[in-house]
Amino acid sequence: MPNSNWQSLKLGLVQMVSVKSLEQNLAAAERQIRACAEQGAELVVLPEMFAIFGGGDQLAAGQAEASSAGPLRSFLAEMAARYGVYLVGGSIPCTAANVYANAPALSAEQARVYAACFVYDSAGQEIARYDKVHLFDANVNDAQGQYRESDTFAPGLKPQCFDSPWGKIGLAICYDLRFPEYFRCLAEQGCELVLVPAAFTYATGRAHWDLLLKARAVENQCFVAGAAQGGEHSKRRSTWGHSCAINPWGEPVASLDRGEGALLIELQRQQLVGVRAALPALANRRLGI
């Protein structure tokens, strides 16, 4: 059962510059999970695509997870147990077959996968899965130019939160951040913290990352924390980084710049309680107007 009266949380945000090498990415992820744990983190968040970055070619080579015994989910479970932390596993590609009973059938030519975020408790037990709902299909003024996640991934069907010693915690991934209705669904489920693994492009991140994190925190009077990719991945792919946490008043608690690193943040629930008591915007909502 979630603890609705939690007082504080030591949150670790991992920032990476993932490359094509799975082995290098997993080594970097463990290095930063360890760094967070050594600083006292209780909950650690990895960025989007931490293990397989931008991986259309890699997915074709069969690196999508097909079961809980797959190498990436096994790695995440092992890291959570080894370092004694709750672990939010960024996102990894998982096969689409038989995930949702009511999912539309995909033809052989459309056989896509889900961008899935798995959560593990400190004993290494898998306790939640979120499949990215909003897929990044956009034209960006950078070297890559066009992004079409829907060519590779199928969209998830619903918001997801999980029970924890720090109450209900919501999950979102990257492009979800642009959809306020998604975050309102999480707030209505009782989430006081939303975690956002991300890989914002340099161009879109510079313009909107900080703004969107603040907006979602203020609108829902909750903590919002983003763990990001941040650096030069190839000649065509550059990400913004700047992993950070935002408090319910819209103020940054702490942040990184770019490059690989780990950020430890202590969140105080009393701050959220105080904001909601002084300015009860959630309670004052008038639905349908």
Coordinates of C-alpha atoms in Angstrom, one line a residue, residues 63-282:
Q63 CA 17.0 -6.5 -29.1
A64 CA 13.4 -5.8 -28.0
E65 CA 12.5 -7.5 -24.7
A66 CA 10.0 -10.3 -25.0
S67 CA 9.6 -11.3 -21.4
S68 CA 10.5 -10.4 -17.8
A69 CA 13.5 -12.7 -18.2
G70 CA 14.9 -10.6 -21.0
P71 CA 18.4 -9.2 -20.5
L72 CA 17.4 -5.5 -20.0
R73 CA 14.6 -6.2 -17.5
S74 CA 16.9 -8.7 -15.7
F75 CA 19.6 -6.0 -15.6
L76 CA 17.2 -3.5 -14.0
A77 CA 16.0 -6.0 -11.4
E78 CA 19.6 -6.8 -10.5
M79 CA 20.5 -3.1 -10.2
A80 CA 17.6 -2.4 -7.9
A81 CA 18.4 -5.3 -5.6
R82 CA 22.2 -4.8 -5.6
Y83 CA 22.0 -1.2 -4.6
G84 CA 18.8 -1.4 -2.5
V85 CA 16.8 1.3 -4.3
Y86 CA 13.5 1.6 -6.1
L87 CA 14.5 1.9 -9.7
V88 CA 12.5 3.5 -12.6
G89 CA 14.1 2.0 -15.7
G90 CA 13.8 4.9 -18.2
S91 CA 12.5 3.2 -21.3
I92 CA 13.4 0.1 -23.2
P93 CA 11.8 -1.5 -26.3
C94 CA 9.4 -4.4 -25.6
T95 CA 7.6 -6.6 -28.0
A96 CA 4.0 -5.6 -28.7
A97 CA 2.4 -9.1 -28.7
N98 CA -0.2 -9.9 -26.1
V99 CA 0.4 -6.8 -24.0
Y100 CA -3.1 -5.4 -24.1
A101 CA -6.2 -7.6 -24.6
N102 CA -7.9 -4.8 -26.5
A103 CA -4.9 -3.5 -28.5
P104 CA -5.6 -3.2 -32.2
A105 CA -4.1 -6.0 -34.3
L106 CA -0.9 -5.1 -36.2
S107 CA -0.1 -6.5 -39.6
A108 CA 3.3 -8.2 -40.2
E109 CA 4.5 -5.0 -41.9
Q110 CA 3.4 -2.9 -38.8
A111 CA 4.8 -5.2 -36.2
R112 CA 6.1 -2.6 -33.7
V113 CA 7.1 -2.5 -30.1
Y114 CA 6.3 -0.5 -27.0
A115 CA 8.6 2.0 -25.4
A116 CA 8.2 0.6 -21.9
C117 CA 9.2 2.0 -18.5
F118 CA 9.5 -0.7 -15.8
V119 CA 9.7 0.0 -12.1
Y120 CA 11.4 -2.3 -9.5
D121 CA 11.3 -2.2 -5.7
S122 CA 14.4 -2.4 -3.6
A123 CA 14.3 -6.2 -3.6
G124 CA 14.4 -6.3 -7.4
Q125 CA 10.7 -7.1 -7.9
E126 CA 9.0 -5.7 -10.9
I127 CA 6.1 -3.6 -9.6
A128 CA 4.9 -1.5 -12.6
R129 CA 5.1 -1.0 -16.3
Y130 CA 4.2 2.1 -18.3
D131 CA 4.1 2.1 -22.1
K132 CA 4.7 5.5 -23.7
V133 CA 1.4 7.0 -24.8
H134 CA 2.5 10.0 -26.9
L135 CA 5.0 9.2 -29.7
F136 CA 7.3 11.8 -31.0
D137 CA 6.5 12.4 -34.7
A138 CA 7.8 15.8 -35.5
N139 CA 10.1 17.9 -37.7
V140 CA 12.9 19.6 -35.8
N141 CA 15.4 22.2 -37.0
D142 CA 18.5 20.0 -36.3
A143 CA 20.8 17.6 -38.1
Q144 CA 18.3 14.8 -37.7
G145 CA 15.4 16.8 -39.1
Q146 CA 12.5 14.4 -38.9
Y147 CA 11.6 12.1 -36.0
R148 CA 8.9 9.4 -36.4
E149 CA 8.7 7.2 -33.3
S150 CA 5.5 5.7 -34.6
D151 CA 7.5 3.9 -37.4
T152 CA 9.0 1.8 -34.7
F153 CA 6.8 2.0 -31.6
A154 CA 3.1 1.4 -30.9
P155 CA 1.4 3.9 -28.5
G156 CA 0.5 2.8 -25.0
L157 CA -3.1 3.0 -24.0
K158 CA -3.3 4.7 -20.6
P159 CA -1.5 6.7 -17.9
Q160 CA 0.3 4.7 -15.2
C161 CA 1.2 5.3 -11.6
F162 CA 2.6 3.0 -9.0
D163 CA 2.3 2.6 -5.2
S164 CA 5.4 3.3 -3.2
P165 CA 6.6 4.3 0.3
W166 CA 6.3 7.8 -1.0
G167 CA 2.6 7.6 -2.0
K168 CA 1.4 7.2 -5.6
I169 CA 4.0 8.1 -8.2
G170 CA 3.1 8.9 -11.8
L171 CA 5.1 7.9 -14.9
A172 CA 5.5 9.8 -18.1
I173 CA 8.1 9.6 -20.9
C174 CA 9.5 12.6 -22.8
Y175 CA 6.9 13.7 -25.4
D176 CA 4.1 13.1 -22.8
L177 CA 5.4 16.2 -21.1
R178 CA 3.6 18.3 -23.8
F179 CA 0.2 17.0 -23.0
P180 CA -1.3 18.6 -19.8
E181 CA -4.3 16.3 -19.8
Y182 CA -2.1 13.3 -19.3
F183 CA -0.6 14.8 -16.2
R184 CA -4.0 15.8 -14.9
C185 CA -5.1 12.2 -15.1
L186 CA -2.1 11.3 -12.9
A187 CA -3.0 14.0 -10.4
E188 CA -6.6 12.8 -10.3
Q189 CA -5.2 9.4 -9.3
G190 CA -3.5 10.9 -6.3
C191 CA 0.1 11.3 -7.6
E192 CA 2.1 13.9 -5.7
L193 CA 5.3 13.2 -7.8
V194 CA 5.6 12.5 -11.5
L195 CA 8.8 11.1 -13.0
V196 CA 9.7 11.8 -16.6
P197 CA 12.5 9.8 -18.2
A198 CA 13.4 11.8 -21.4
A199 CA 15.6 12.3 -24.4
F200 CA 14.6 15.8 -25.5
T201 CA 16.4 17.0 -28.6
Y202 CA 18.9 19.9 -28.1
A203 CA 16.6 22.2 -30.0
T204 CA 13.3 21.4 -28.4
G205 CA 14.9 21.0 -24.9
R206 CA 16.6 24.4 -25.1
A207 CA 13.2 26.0 -26.0
H208 CA 10.8 24.0 -23.8
W209 CA 12.2 21.5 -21.3
D210 CA 12.3 23.7 -18.3
L211 CA 9.1 25.5 -19.3
L212 CA 7.1 22.3 -19.6
L213 CA 8.4 20.8 -16.4
K214 CA 7.4 23.9 -14.5
A215 CA 4.0 24.1 -16.1
R216 CA 3.1 20.5 -15.3
A217 CA 4.3 21.0 -11.7
V218 CA 2.3 24.3 -11.2
E219 CA -0.9 23.0 -12.9
N220 CA -1.0 19.9 -10.7
Q221 CA 0.7 21.3 -7.6
C222 CA 3.0 18.3 -7.5
F223 CA 6.7 17.5 -7.8
V224 CA 7.9 16.8 -11.3
A225 CA 11.3 15.3 -12.0
G226 CA 13.0 14.6 -15.3
A227 CA 16.0 12.3 -15.9
A228 CA 17.3 13.1 -19.4
Q229 CA 19.8 12.1 -22.1
G230 CA 22.2 15.0 -22.4
G231 CA 25.0 15.2 -25.0
E232 CA 26.3 14.3 -28.4
H233 CA 25.2 10.8 -29.4
S234 CA 26.3 11.0 -33.1
K235 CA 26.8 13.5 -35.8
R236 CA 23.0 13.8 -36.2
R237 CA 21.7 13.3 -32.6
S238 CA 22.2 15.8 -29.8
T239 CA 20.1 15.9 -26.6
W240 CA 19.5 18.7 -24.1
G241 CA 20.1 17.1 -20.7
H242 CA 19.5 19.4 -17.8
S243 CA 17.9 16.7 -15.6
C244 CA 16.1 18.4 -12.8
A245 CA 13.3 18.4 -10.2
I246 CA 10.6 21.1 -10.0
N247 CA 8.7 21.7 -6.8
P248 CA 4.9 22.4 -6.6
W249 CA 5.4 26.1 -6.7
G250 CA 7.2 25.8 -10.0
E251 CA 10.8 26.3 -8.7
P252 CA 13.8 24.2 -9.6
V253 CA 15.0 22.2 -6.7
A254 CA 18.3 21.2 -8.4
S255 CA 19.6 20.5 -11.9
L256 CA 22.4 19.3 -14.0
D257 CA 23.9 20.8 -17.2
R258 CA 24.8 18.3 -20.0
G259 CA 26.9 15.2 -19.9
E260 CA 26.7 12.0 -17.9
G261 CA 26.1 12.5 -14.2
A262 CA 23.9 11.8 -11.2
L263 CA 21.8 14.3 -9.2
L264 CA 20.6 13.7 -5.7
I265 CA 17.6 15.7 -4.6
E266 CA 15.6 15.6 -1.3
L267 CA 11.9 16.3 -1.7
Q268 CA 9.9 17.5 1.3
R269 CA 6.2 16.6 1.2
Q270 CA 5.3 19.5 3.6
Q271 CA 6.2 21.9 0.7
L272 CA 3.5 20.3 -1.4
V273 CA 1.0 20.3 1.5
G274 CA 1.7 24.0 2.1
V275 CA 1.2 25.0 -1.5
R276 CA -2.1 23.1 -1.8
A277 CA -3.4 24.6 1.4
A278 CA -2.5 28.2 0.6
L279 CA -3.6 28.1 -3.1
P280 CA -6.2 25.3 -3.4
A281 CA -6.4 25.3 -7.2
L282 CA -7.1 21.6 -7.5

